[in-house]
Coordinates of C-alpha atoms in Angstrom, one line a residue:
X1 CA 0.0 0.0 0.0
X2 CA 1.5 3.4 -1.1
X3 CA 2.4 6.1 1.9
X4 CA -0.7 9.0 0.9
X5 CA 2.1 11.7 0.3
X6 CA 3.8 9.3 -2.2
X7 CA 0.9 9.1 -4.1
X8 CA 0.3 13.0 -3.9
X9 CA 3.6 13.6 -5.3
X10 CA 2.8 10.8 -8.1
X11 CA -0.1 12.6 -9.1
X12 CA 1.7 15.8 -9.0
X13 CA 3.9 14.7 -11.5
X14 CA 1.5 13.3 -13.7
X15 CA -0.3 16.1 -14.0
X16 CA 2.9 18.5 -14.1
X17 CA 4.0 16.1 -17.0
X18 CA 1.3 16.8 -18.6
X19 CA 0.7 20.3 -18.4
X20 CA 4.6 20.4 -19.6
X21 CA 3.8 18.1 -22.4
X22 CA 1.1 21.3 -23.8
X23 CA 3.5 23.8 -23.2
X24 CA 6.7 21.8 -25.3
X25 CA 3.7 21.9 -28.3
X26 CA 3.1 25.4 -27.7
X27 CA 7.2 26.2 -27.8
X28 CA 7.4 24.2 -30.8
X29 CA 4.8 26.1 -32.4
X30 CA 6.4 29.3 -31.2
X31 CA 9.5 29.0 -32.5
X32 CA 8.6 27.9 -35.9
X33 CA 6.1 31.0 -36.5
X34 CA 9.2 33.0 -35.1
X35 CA 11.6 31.8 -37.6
X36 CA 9.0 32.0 -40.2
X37 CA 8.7 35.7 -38.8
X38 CA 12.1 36.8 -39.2
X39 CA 12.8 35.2 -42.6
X40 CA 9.9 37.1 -43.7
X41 CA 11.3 40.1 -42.1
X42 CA 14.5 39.9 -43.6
X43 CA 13.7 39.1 -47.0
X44 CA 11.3 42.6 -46.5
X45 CA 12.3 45.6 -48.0
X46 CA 14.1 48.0 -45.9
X47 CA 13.6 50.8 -46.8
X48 CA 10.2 53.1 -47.3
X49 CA 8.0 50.2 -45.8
X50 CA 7.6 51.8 -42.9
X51 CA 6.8 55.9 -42.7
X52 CA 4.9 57.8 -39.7
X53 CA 5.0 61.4 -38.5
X54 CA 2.7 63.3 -36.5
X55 CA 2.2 65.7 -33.0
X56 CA 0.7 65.3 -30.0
X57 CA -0.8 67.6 -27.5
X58 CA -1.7 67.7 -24.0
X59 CA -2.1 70.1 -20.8
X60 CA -1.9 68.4 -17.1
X61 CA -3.5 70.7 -14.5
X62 CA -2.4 70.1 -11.0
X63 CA -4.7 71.6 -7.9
X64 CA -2.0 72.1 -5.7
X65 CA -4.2 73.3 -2.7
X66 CA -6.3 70.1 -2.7
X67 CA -3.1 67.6 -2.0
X68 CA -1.7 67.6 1.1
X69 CA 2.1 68.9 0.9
X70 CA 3.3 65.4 2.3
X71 CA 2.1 63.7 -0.5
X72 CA 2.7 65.9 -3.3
X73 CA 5.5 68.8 -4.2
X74 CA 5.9 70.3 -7.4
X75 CA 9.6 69.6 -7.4
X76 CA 8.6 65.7 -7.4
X77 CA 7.1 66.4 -10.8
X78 CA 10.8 67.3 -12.6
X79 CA 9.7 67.5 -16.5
X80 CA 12.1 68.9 -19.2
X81 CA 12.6 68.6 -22.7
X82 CA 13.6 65.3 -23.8
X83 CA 15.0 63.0 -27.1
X84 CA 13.6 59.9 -26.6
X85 CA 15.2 57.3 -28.9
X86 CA 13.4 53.6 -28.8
X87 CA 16.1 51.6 -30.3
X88 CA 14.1 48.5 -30.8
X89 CA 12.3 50.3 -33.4
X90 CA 14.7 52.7 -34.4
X91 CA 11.5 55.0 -34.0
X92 CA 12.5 58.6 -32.5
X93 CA 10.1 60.9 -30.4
X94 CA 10.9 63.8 -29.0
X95 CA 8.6 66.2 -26.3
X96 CA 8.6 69.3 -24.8
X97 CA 7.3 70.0 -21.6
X98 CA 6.5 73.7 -20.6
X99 CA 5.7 74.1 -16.7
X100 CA 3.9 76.5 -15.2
X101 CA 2.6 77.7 -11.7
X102 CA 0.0 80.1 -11.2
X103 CA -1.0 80.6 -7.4
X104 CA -1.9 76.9 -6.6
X105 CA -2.5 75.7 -10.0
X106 CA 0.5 73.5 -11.4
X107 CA 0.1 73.4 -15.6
X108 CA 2.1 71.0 -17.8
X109 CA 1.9 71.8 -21.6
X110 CA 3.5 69.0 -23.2
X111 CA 4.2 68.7 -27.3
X112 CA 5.6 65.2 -28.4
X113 CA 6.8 64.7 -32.0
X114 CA 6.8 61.4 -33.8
X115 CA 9.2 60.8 -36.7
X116 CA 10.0 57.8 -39.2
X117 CA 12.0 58.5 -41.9
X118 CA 13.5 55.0 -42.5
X119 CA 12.2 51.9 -42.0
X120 CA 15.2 49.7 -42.3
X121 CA 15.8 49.9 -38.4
X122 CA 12.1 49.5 -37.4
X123 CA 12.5 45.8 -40.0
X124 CA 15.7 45.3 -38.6
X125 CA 13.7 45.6 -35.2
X126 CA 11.4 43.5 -35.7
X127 CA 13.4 41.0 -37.4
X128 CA 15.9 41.1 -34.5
X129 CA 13.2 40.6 -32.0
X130 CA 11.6 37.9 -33.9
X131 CA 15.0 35.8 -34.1
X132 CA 15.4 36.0 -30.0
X133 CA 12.0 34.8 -29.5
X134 CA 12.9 32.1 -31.7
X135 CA 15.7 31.4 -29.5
X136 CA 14.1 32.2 -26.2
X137 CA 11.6 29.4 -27.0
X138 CA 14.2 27.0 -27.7
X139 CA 15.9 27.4 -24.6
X140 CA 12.4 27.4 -22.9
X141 CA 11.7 23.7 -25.2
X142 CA 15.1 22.7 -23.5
X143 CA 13.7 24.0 -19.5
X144 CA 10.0 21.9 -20.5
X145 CA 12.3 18.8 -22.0
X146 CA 14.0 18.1 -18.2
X147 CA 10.8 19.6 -16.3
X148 CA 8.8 16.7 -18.5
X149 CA 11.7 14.2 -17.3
X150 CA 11.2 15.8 -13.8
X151 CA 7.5 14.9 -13.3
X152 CA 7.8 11.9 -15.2
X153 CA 10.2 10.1 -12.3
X154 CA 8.1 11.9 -9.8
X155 CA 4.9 10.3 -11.6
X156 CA 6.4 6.7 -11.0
X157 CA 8.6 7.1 -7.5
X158 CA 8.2 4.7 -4.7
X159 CA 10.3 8.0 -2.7
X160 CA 11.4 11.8 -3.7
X161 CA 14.5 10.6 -2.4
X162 CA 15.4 8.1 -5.5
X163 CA 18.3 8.8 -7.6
X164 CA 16.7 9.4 -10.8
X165 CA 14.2 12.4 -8.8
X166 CA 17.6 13.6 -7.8
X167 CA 19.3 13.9 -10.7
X168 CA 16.3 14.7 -12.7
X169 CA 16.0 17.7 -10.5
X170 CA 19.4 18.5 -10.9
X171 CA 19.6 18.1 -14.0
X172 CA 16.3 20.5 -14.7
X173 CA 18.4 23.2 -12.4
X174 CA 21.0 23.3 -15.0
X175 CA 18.5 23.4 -18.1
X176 CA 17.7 27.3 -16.8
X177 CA 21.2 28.2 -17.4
X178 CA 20.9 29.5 -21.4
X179 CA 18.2 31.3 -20.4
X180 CA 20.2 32.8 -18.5
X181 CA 23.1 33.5 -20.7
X182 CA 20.3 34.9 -23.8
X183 CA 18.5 36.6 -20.7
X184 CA 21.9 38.2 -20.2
X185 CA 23.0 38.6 -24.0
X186 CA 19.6 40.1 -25.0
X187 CA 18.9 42.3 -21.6
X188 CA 21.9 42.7 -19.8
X189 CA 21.6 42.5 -16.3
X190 CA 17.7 43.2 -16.0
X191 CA 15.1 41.8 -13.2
X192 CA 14.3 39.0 -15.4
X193 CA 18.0 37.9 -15.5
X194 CA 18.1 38.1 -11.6
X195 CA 15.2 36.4 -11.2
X196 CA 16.1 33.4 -13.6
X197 CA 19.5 33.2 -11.7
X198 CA 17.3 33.0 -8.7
X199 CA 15.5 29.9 -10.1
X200 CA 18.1 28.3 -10.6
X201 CA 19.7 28.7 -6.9
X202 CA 16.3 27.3 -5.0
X203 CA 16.0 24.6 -7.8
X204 CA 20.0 23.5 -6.8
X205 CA 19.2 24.2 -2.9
X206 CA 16.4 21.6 -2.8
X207 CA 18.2 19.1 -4.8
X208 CA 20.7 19.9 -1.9
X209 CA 18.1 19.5 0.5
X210 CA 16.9 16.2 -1.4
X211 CA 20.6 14.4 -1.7
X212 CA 20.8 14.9 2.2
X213 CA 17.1 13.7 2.7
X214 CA 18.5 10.7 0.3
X215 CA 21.6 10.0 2.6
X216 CA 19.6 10.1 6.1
X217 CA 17.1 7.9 4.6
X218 CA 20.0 5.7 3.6
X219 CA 21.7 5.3 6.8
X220 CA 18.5 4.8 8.8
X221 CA 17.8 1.9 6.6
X222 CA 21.2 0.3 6.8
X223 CA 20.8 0.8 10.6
X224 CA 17.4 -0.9 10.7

């Protein structure tokens, strides 16, 4: 007769295995549309695909008198002129911002200016993004492979503390690590580069946790 938690953690895994089984179809779907993506992309024309111009107006009105001092100063508000550059799509915007205070009355005229003269860098964006996705999926396909392998030897354990769970798990940990390195390549040092790293650490630390569970359980059976 099974222990009740062993079974719990069995059905865990069968139902993790097969969530992870849906989600290695989606991956493969996503990286073929992505690659289909940026070959289209790159066998675009570059240039005069993509044109845009146009303004933008606005006026912010602040009632100074009706917001408590400790929760609102107009020096928190610190607005200038500005050249905005988004070099994913090579798109450039730039905005003015007039301010102006009369008695309690806080006024922001802002003007923002949209421009697109040349398309290739907004293709070249899109193309670019198009072949990380591809890649970020792949890497993902290779996280889902050893989660699949994962739940599948926590789907059929007698114990968590068998050597295929262990290095299953372990071996799962070290799957996160290109996502990591494209994380890092594509973003730099962002929060989602942190956070993967993090991951990765509480995956190795419980199969830390596990091998010792594994060598307690050993040596209380050898001493029964």
């Amino acid at each position: 007769m099974k222990n009740e938690n062993i079974k719990k953690i069995n059905t865990l895994g069968k139902v993790s295995r097969i969530i992870l089984i849906i989600m290695r179809i989606v991956l493969i779907i996503g990286i073929v549309v992505c690659l289909l993506s940026a070959i289209a992309f790159y066998f675009m024309p570059k240039s005069d695909v993509i044109t845009a111009d146009g303004t933008v107006s606005a006026q912010i009105k602040i009632d100074c008198e009706q917001i408590p001092s400790i929760i609102f100063s107009d020096d928190i508000i610190d607005l200038d002129e500005n050249n905005i550059d988004f070099n994913f799509l090579g798109t450039g915007v730039k905005w003015f911002v007039e301010k102006n205070k009369v008695n309690d009355i806080l006024t922001y005229d802002i003007e923002g200016k949209l421009d697109i003269d040349n398309s290739y860098s907004v293709i070249l964006g899109l193309e670019s993004a198009c072949a990380f996705s591809a890649a970020l999926c792949a890497v993902m396909l290779i996280v889902v492979i050893f989660g699949g392998k994962l739940a599948k030897a926590l789907e059929i354990c007698e114990s968590p503390f068998e050597e295929n769970v262990l290095k299953s798990m372990k071996r799962f940990a070290f799957s996160f690590i290109p996502v990591v390195i494209l994380e890092i390549l594509w973003n730099g040092h962002s929060v989602s580069s942190i956070t993967t790293v993090f991951i990765v650490m509480v995956i190795l630390l419980f199969s830390s946790i596990f091998n010792y569970g594994a060598q307690l359980q050993q040596e209380s059976d050898e001493t029964l």
